[in-house]
XYZ file of C-alpha atoms in Angstrom:
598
model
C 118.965 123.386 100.295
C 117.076 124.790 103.098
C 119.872 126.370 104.469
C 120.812 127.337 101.251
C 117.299 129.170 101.438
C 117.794 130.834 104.628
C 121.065 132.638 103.271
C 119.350 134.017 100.437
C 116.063 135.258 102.663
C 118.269 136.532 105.832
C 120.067 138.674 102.821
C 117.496 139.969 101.294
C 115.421 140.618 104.821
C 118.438 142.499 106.085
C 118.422 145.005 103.013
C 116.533 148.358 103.923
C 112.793 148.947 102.604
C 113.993 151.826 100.486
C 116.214 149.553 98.155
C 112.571 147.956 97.120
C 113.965 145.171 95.223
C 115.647 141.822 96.678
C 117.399 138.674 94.775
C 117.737 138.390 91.506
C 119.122 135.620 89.564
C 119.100 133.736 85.784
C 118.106 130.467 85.956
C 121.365 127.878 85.487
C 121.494 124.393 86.136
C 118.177 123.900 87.285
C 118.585 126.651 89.908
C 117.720 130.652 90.121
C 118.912 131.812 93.376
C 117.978 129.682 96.099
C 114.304 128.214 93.795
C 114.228 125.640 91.500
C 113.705 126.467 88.257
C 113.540 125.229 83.987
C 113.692 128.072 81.405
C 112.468 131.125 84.042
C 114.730 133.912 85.134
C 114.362 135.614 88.624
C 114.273 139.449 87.622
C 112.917 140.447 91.350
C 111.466 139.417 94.434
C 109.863 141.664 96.822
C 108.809 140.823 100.538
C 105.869 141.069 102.088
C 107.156 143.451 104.814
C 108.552 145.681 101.659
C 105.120 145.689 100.416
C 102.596 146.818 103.597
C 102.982 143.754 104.981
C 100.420 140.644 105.524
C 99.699 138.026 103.937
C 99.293 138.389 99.832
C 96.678 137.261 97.554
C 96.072 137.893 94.061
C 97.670 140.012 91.592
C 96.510 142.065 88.518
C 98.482 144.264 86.162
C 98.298 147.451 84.264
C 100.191 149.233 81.420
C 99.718 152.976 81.022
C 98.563 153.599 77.758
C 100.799 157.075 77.602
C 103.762 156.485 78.770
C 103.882 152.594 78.511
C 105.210 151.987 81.988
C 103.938 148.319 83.680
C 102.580 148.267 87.641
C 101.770 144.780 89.683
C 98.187 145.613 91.469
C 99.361 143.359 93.958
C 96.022 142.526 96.510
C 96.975 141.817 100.630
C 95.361 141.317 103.854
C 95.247 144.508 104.642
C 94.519 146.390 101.127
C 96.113 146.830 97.523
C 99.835 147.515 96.702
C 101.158 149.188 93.578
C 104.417 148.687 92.400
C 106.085 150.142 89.050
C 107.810 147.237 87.368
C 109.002 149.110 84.170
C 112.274 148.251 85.125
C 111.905 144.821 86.404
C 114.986 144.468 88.148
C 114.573 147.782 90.067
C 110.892 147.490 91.065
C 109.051 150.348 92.930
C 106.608 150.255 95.432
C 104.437 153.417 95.152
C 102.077 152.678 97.705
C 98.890 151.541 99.069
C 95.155 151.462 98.545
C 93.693 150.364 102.474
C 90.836 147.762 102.688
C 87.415 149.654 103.267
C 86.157 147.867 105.851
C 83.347 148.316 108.258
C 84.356 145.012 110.759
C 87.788 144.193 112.017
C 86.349 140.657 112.182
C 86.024 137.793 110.000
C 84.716 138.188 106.732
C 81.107 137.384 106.304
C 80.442 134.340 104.084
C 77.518 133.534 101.395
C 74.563 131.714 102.761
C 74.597 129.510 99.839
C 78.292 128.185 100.529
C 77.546 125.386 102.438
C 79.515 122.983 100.130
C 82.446 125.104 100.289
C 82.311 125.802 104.219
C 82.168 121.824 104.544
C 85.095 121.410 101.860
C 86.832 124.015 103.353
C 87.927 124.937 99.738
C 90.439 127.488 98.835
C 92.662 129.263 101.273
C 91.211 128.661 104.515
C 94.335 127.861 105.659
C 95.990 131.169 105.023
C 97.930 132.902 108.052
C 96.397 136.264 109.105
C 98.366 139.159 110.830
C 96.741 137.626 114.430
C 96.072 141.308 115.317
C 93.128 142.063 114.948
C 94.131 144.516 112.306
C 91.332 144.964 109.365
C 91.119 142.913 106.101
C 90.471 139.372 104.701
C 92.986 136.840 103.346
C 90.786 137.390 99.829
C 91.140 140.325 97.495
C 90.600 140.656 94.382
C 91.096 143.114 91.208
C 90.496 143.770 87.643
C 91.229 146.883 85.491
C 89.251 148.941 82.885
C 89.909 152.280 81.735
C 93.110 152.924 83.697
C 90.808 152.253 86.828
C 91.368 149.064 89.041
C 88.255 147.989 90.467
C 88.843 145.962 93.916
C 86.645 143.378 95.899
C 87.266 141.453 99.388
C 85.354 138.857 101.395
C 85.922 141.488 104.057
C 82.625 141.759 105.808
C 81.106 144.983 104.141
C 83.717 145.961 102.045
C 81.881 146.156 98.291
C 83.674 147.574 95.335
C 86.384 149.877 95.631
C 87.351 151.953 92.235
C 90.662 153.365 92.050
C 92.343 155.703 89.279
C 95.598 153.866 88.403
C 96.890 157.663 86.437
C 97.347 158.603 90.071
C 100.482 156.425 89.466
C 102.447 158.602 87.561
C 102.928 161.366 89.401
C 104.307 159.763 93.113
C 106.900 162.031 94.252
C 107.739 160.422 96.999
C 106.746 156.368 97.669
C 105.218 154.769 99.358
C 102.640 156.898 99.584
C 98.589 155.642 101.146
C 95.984 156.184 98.222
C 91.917 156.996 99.118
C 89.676 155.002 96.424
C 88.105 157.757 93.856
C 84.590 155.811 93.840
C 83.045 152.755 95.613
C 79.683 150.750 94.679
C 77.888 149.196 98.023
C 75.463 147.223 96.052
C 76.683 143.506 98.062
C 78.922 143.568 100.810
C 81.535 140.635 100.648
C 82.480 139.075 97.291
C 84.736 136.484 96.475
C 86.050 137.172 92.965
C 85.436 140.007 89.940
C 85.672 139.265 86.752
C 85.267 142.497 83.752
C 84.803 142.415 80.333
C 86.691 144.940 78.969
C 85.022 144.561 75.594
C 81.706 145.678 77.380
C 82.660 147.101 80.008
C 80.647 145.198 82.336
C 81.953 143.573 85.853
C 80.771 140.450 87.604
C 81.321 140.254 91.282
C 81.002 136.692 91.928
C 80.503 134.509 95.758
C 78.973 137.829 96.748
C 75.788 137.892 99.054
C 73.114 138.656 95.744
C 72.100 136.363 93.313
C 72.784 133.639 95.438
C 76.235 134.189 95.230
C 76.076 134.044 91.221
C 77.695 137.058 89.432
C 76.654 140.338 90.461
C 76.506 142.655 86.816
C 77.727 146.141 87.564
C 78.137 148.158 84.310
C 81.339 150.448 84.863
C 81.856 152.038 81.481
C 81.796 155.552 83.585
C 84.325 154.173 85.750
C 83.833 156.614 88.675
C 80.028 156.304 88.728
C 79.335 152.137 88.758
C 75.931 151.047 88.320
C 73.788 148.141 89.310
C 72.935 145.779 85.964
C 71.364 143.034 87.384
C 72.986 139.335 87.871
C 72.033 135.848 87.705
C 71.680 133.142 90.334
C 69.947 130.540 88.747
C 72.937 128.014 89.443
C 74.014 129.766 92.963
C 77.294 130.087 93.820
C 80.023 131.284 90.905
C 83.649 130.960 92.597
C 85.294 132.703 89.440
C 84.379 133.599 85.987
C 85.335 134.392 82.307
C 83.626 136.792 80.136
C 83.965 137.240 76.508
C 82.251 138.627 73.616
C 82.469 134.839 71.729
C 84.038 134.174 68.708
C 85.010 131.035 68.992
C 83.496 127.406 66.960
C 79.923 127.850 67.946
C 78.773 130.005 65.199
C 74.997 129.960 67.322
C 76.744 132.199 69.738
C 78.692 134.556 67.416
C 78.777 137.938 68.971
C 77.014 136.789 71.918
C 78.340 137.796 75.265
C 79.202 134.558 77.412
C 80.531 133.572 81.056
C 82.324 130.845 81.462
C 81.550 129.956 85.384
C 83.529 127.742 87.492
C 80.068 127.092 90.143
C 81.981 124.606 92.623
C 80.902 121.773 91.327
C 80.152 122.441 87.365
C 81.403 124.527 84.400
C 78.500 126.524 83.483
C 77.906 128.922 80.748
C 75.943 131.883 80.584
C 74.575 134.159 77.730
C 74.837 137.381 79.494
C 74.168 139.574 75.883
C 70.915 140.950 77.663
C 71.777 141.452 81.219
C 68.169 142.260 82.204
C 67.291 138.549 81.069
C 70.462 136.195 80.851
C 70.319 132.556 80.085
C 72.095 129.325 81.050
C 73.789 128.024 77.936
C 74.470 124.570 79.776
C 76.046 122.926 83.369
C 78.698 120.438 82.817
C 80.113 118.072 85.316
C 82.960 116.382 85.163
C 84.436 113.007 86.482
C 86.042 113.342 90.117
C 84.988 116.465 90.526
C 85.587 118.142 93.671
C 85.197 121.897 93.748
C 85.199 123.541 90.825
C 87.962 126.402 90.662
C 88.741 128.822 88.050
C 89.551 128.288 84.500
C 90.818 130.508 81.478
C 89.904 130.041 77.697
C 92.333 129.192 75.001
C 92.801 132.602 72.431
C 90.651 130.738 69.855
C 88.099 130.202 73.028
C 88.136 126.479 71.598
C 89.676 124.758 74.904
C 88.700 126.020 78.979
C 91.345 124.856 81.281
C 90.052 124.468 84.556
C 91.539 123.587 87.786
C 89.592 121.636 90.631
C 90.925 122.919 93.862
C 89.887 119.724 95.964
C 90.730 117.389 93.846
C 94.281 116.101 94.123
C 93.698 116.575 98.152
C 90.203 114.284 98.367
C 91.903 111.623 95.904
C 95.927 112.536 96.790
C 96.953 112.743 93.165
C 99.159 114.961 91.469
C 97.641 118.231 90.450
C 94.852 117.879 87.478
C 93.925 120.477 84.859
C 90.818 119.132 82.856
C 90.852 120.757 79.021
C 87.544 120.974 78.193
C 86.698 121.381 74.315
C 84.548 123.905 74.592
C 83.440 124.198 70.828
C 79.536 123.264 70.940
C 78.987 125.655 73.912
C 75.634 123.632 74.934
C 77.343 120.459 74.987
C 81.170 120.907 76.474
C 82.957 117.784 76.837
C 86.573 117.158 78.613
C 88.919 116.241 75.811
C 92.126 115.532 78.762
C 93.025 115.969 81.838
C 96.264 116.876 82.400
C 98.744 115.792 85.330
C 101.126 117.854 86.745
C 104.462 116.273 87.430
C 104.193 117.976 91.352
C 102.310 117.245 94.345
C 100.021 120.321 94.822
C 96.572 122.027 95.301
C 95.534 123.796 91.872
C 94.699 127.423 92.510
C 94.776 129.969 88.924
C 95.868 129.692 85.064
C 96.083 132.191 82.641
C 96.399 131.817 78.657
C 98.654 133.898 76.858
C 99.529 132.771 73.027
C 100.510 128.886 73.532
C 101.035 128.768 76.589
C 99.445 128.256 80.144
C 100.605 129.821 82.966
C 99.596 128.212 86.314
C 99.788 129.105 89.770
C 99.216 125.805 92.161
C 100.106 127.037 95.373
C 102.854 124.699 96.500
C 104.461 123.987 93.486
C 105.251 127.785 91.936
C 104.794 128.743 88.729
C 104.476 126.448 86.029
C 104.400 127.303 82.563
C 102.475 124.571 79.976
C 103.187 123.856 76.187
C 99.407 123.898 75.065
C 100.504 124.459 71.066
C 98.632 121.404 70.803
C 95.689 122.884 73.267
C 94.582 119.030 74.011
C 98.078 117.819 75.066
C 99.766 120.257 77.594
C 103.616 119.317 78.031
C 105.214 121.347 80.956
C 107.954 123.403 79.960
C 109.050 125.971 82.107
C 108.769 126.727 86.369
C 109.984 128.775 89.128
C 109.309 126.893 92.288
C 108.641 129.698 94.675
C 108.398 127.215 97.531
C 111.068 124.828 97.715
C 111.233 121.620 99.667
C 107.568 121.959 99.873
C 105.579 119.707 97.740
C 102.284 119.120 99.567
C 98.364 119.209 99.339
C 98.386 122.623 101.480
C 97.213 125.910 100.745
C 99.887 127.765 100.572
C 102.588 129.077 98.242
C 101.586 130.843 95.003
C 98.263 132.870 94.486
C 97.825 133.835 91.706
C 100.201 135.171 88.516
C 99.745 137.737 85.375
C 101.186 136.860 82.778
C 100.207 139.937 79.975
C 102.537 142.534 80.320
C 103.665 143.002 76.724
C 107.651 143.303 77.787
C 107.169 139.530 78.618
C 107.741 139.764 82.519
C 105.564 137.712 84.606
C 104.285 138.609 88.058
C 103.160 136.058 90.710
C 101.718 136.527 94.109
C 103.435 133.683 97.080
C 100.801 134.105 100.171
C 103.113 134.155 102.482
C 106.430 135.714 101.188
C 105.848 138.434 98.481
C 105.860 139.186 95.214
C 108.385 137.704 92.308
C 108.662 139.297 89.158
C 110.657 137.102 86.565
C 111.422 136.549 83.119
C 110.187 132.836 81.061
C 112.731 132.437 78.632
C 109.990 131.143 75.824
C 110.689 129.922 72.312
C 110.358 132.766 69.759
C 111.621 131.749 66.479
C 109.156 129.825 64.439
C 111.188 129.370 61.562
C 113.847 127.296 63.325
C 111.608 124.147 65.031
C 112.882 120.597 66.446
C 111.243 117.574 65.660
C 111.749 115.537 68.889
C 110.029 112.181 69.002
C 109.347 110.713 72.616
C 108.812 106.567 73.437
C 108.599 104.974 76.400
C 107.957 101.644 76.796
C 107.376 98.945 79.108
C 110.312 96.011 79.669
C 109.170 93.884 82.397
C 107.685 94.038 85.875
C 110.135 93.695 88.244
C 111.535 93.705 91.920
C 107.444 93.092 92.625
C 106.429 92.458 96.727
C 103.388 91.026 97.454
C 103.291 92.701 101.118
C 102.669 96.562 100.452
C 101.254 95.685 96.826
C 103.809 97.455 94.821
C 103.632 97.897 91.285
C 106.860 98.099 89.308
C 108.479 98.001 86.132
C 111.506 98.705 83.762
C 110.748 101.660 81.415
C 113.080 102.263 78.516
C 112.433 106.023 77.500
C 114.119 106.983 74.339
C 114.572 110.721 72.983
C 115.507 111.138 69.136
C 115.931 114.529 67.425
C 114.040 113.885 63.854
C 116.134 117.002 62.792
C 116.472 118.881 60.872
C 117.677 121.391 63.146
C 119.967 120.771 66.443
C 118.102 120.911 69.571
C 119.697 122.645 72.326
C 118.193 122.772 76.023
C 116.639 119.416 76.097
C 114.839 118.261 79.496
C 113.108 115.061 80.228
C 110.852 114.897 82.741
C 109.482 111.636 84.296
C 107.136 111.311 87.473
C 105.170 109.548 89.524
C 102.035 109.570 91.424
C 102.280 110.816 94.934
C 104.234 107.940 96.732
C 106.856 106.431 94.312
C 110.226 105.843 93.236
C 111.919 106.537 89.860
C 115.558 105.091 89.570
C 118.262 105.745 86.738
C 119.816 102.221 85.641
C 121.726 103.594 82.647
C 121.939 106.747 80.372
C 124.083 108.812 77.608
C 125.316 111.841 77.771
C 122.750 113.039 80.077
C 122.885 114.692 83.221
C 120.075 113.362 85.378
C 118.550 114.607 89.173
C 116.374 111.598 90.755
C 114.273 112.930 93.736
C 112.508 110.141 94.955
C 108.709 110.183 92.599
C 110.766 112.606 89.974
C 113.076 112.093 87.659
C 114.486 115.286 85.521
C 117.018 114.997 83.071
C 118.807 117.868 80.906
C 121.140 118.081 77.686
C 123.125 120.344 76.515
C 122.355 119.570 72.725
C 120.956 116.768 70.782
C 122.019 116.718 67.622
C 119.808 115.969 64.731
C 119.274 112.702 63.630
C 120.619 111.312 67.603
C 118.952 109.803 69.933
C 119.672 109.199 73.678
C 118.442 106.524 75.593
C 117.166 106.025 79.371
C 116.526 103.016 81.191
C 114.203 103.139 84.503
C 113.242 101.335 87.317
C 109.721 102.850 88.416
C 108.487 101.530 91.743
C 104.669 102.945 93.341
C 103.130 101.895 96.569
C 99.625 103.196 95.477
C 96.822 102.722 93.508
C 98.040 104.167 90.259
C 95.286 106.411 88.664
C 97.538 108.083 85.779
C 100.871 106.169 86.062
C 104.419 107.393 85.086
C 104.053 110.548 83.199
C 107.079 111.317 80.644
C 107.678 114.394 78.931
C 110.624 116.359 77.204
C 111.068 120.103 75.861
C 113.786 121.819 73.759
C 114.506 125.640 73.556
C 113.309 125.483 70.434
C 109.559 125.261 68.955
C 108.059 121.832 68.470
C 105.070 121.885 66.534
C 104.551 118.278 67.859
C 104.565 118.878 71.248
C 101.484 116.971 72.421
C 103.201 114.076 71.801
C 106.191 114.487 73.465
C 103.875 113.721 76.499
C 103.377 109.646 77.219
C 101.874 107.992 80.147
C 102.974 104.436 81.149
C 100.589 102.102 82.843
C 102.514 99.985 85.738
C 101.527 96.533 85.971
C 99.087 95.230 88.923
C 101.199 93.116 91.451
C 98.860 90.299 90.733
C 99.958 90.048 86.879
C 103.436 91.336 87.484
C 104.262 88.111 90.174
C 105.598 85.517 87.551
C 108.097 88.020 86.075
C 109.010 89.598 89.467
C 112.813 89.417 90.405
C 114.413 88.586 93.599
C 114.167 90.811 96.498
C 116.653 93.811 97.135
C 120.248 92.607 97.313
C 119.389 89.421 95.238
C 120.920 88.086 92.298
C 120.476 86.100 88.994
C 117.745 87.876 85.832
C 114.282 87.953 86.181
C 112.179 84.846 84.940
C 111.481 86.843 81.724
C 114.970 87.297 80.762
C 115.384 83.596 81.621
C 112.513 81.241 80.136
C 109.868 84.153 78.375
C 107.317 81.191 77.086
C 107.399 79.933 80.615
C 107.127 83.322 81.905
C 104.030 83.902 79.535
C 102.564 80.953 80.819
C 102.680 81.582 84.740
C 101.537 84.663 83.622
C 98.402 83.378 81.674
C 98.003 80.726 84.996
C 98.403 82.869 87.924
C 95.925 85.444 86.679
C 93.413 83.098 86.120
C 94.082 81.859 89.422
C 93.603 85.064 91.085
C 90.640 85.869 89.326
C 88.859 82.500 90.418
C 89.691 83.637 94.208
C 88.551 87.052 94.235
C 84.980 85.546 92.288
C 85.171 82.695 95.208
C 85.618 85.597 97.819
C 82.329 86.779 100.002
């Protein structure tokens, strides 16, 4: 694989700057080009060094409302790119917007970011150009009126305020842009979020307000004016605004920021910016530091990612879903567990579907037609081999160009501009039903305190339609072992804590069946995690997710097997009542220790 890798990136390194666009490839058999991949075509990928250079950050995106044309705002170290992806294939890179910066040095921080400094949350880790050159490894922009409107943590940097109609008329790219305005009412900021509805910005992590969003009112785009802000909860890492129409009829019409503050979600009525209110502050269980999170389009659900989490508790990455519908009192209705080891970073809602960007593990598109059951169903893995709690990989992605191509930031190799390859006909649905149950412990040592078990998964098309493209995906927490004993028809790839299964069709009324032996060496927080997805729409998709509790070593002993290389069934298959009754004993037994123990 890695070498496999290297071919592909020594190719597309080697091909001049002026051809702007490198690799492209459909996804087939699990593969597009040299990344792994489900259901996402690789239309384009762009290096840095085609790009300005640096390391990348976050990306933004803007259709021109005459001509219809699409552009990546793509932020770097060093500045903002612009590249014309109206033909996705043949991307152009039309040039750059430099960081305005007053310090080549390292980007002032907020006073009030102690618990991040200590964390060291985010992308601390990112690689910087090492010479000395201007910028900050955060950038960030939003767009209003045809004009982007950039921030940094770059010491001094404030809000730049470029025309994006300067676009269409590059004669000659790449070509280096000057900003058209710039507002110097905080120096550094961390984030902006803008309500186009309003027309209002929030520069949030900034030096004002505590590091709370910083209201700049940019309906005259060129000409941005201070419009107060809020710091009664300090530091906001990231935000939502949105004129609410969601449950909460209380708050109909009402403008309202959903804050990710670290280590809360808190809301905001923001409807009078000379006097806004806290709505509520919401905790949640494991929290860590509070990231970023997107509403559902009914603004019913918040799906928000933790960025410390799966690294303080090494877990696979968590979304919590939040039901969001009494806006005073939010409560987490799930929390969802990706099937990859990884550091959550952003997600963006479009229609029913989630579109995450988790650093190491790419792109990952989630099911959320049932918004309290996410079911993964499509990726691009933009860093292969490289499944990990470290910050790198994939910023940021944006997902709303209305040609359906998706663009998505990788810190430190460029952009990638590809295709998901979504259901679209709701007339023609399958009806697949999902079970997975537990057999027997098994193949149990007492040593490491392994917890193990045979799972029989079984997949059944309910009709009435033929369901073509079916995957299965099974995984485990971060150190485990899924093994295939037996299956039908279906072609299978076991990688160590993953299992990932595809068929070709499965034909109404059929059902395939799976059997597993699922071995983990840790404490198991969410278990083995089963899903599967068909090409086609599944108005039942929530439930084609299932987790499976494995058994503690200390009940699983009287059913455990012999050792590797043994022989003979387990005691289960053998004697069950006497099975059932070691069970019962040894439990007991093991109860009346640990009470006895100091």
């Amino acid at each position: 694989m890695k070498a496999l890798i290297a071919t592909f990136l020594a190719l597309a390194l080697s091909i001049p700057a002026s051809a702007q666009a490198f690799l492209s490839a459909e996804c087939e058999d699990g593969m597009a080009g040299p990344y792994p991949c489900s259901r996402v075509d690789l239309l384009a990928f762009m290096p840095a060094s085609s790009l300005g250079g640096g390391t990348f950050n976050d990306v933004w995106g803007w259709t021109d409302p005459e001509t219809g044309r699409e552009y990546a705002i793509v932020g770097r170290f060093g500045g903002t790119s612009f590249v014309d992806i109206t033909d996705p294939s043949d991307p152009v890179f039309l040039g750059q917007l430099p960081t305005r910066s007053v310090s080549s040095g390292a980007a002032s921080r907020s006073p009030d970011k102690s618990r991040s400094q200590l964390l060291c949350h985010d992308d601390c880790e990112a690689p910087t150009p090492g010479d000395g050159s201007a910028g900050s490894a955060w950038r960030d922009a939003k767009v209003y009126a045809d004009h982007a409107f950039i921030v940094s943590e770059e010491a001094g940097h404030g809000m730049q305020v470029f025309d994006l109609r300067r676009l269409r008329d590059v004669s000659d790219p790449p070509v280096t842009f000057d900003e058209d305005a710039h507002y110097s009412g905080f120096g550094n900021a961390h984030n902006i979020e803008l309500n186009v509805a309003t027309g209002m910005a929030y520069a949030v992590g900034s030096q004002t307000f505590n590091g709370g969003p910083h209201f700049i009112d940019v309906t005259d785009p060129q000409n941005p004016s201070p419009s107060g802000g809020y710091g009664g909860d300090g530091y906001t890492h990231d935000a939502q605004c949105v004129i609410y129409s969601g449950p909460d009829e209380d708050f109909h019409g009402h403008e309202v920021c959903f804050n990710s503050n670290e280590n809360s979600l808190t809301l905001l009525d923001v409807s009078d910016h000379s006097s806004p209110t806290m709505i509520s502050r919401t905790v949640y269980p494991n929290v860590a530091y509070t990231h970023q999170g997107w509403l559902s389009e009914d603004q019913r659900w918040f799906y928000l990612n933790d960025e410390m989490d799966a690294r303080s508790h090494n877990t696979r990455t968590r979304t919590v879903v939040w039901d969001v519908s009494d806006l005073r009192n939010p409560v987490v209705a799930d929390q969802y567990y990706s099937p990859d080891i990884a550091i959550a970073h952003n997600n963006y809602v479009r229609g029913g579907f989630l579109y995450q960007s988790n650093y190491t593990s790419g792109l990952r598109i989630l099911d959320i037609s049932r918004p309290d059951r996410p079911v993964e169903y499509a990726y691009l893995d933009s860093q292969p081999g490289t499944h990990a709690h470290q910050f790198r990989g994939t910023w940021s992605n944006f997902p709303w160009f209305e040609s359906g191509t998706v663009v998505f930031t990788d810190i430190e190799d460029g952009l990638f501009i590809v295709k998901p390859l979504l259901p679209l006909d709701e007339i023609v649905e399958a009806n697949l039903q999902l079970t997975a149950n537990l057999q027997a412990p098994m193949a149990i040592r007492m040593g490491n305190w392994t917890r193990g078990a045979r799972v029989r998964v079984q997949i059944e098309n309910a009709g009435p339609f033929p369901a073509g493209g079916v995957e299965l995906l099974a995984s485990l927490p971060v150190r485990g072992e899924i093994r295939l004993l037996e299956s039908a028809d279906a072609d299978c790839i076991d990688g160590g804590r993953k299992l990932r299964c595809r068929l070709d069709s499965l034909q109404a009324g059929a059902a395939v069946v799976l059997d597993l032996d699922v071995r983990s060496e840790d404490a198991v927080d969410e278990g083995l995690i089963v899903s599967v997805t068909s090409e086609l729409n599944d108005p039942d998709m929530g439930d084609n997710r299932v987790h499976v509790s494995l058994p503690r070593p200390d009940l699983a002993l009287p059913f455990a097997q012999l050792e590797e290389g043994g022989s003979g069934c387990s005691l289960a298959q053998r004697d069950p009542l006497l099975a059932a009754l070691l069970l019962i004993a040894f439990s007991g037994l093991f109860r009346a220790r640990r009470r006895r123990s100091p």
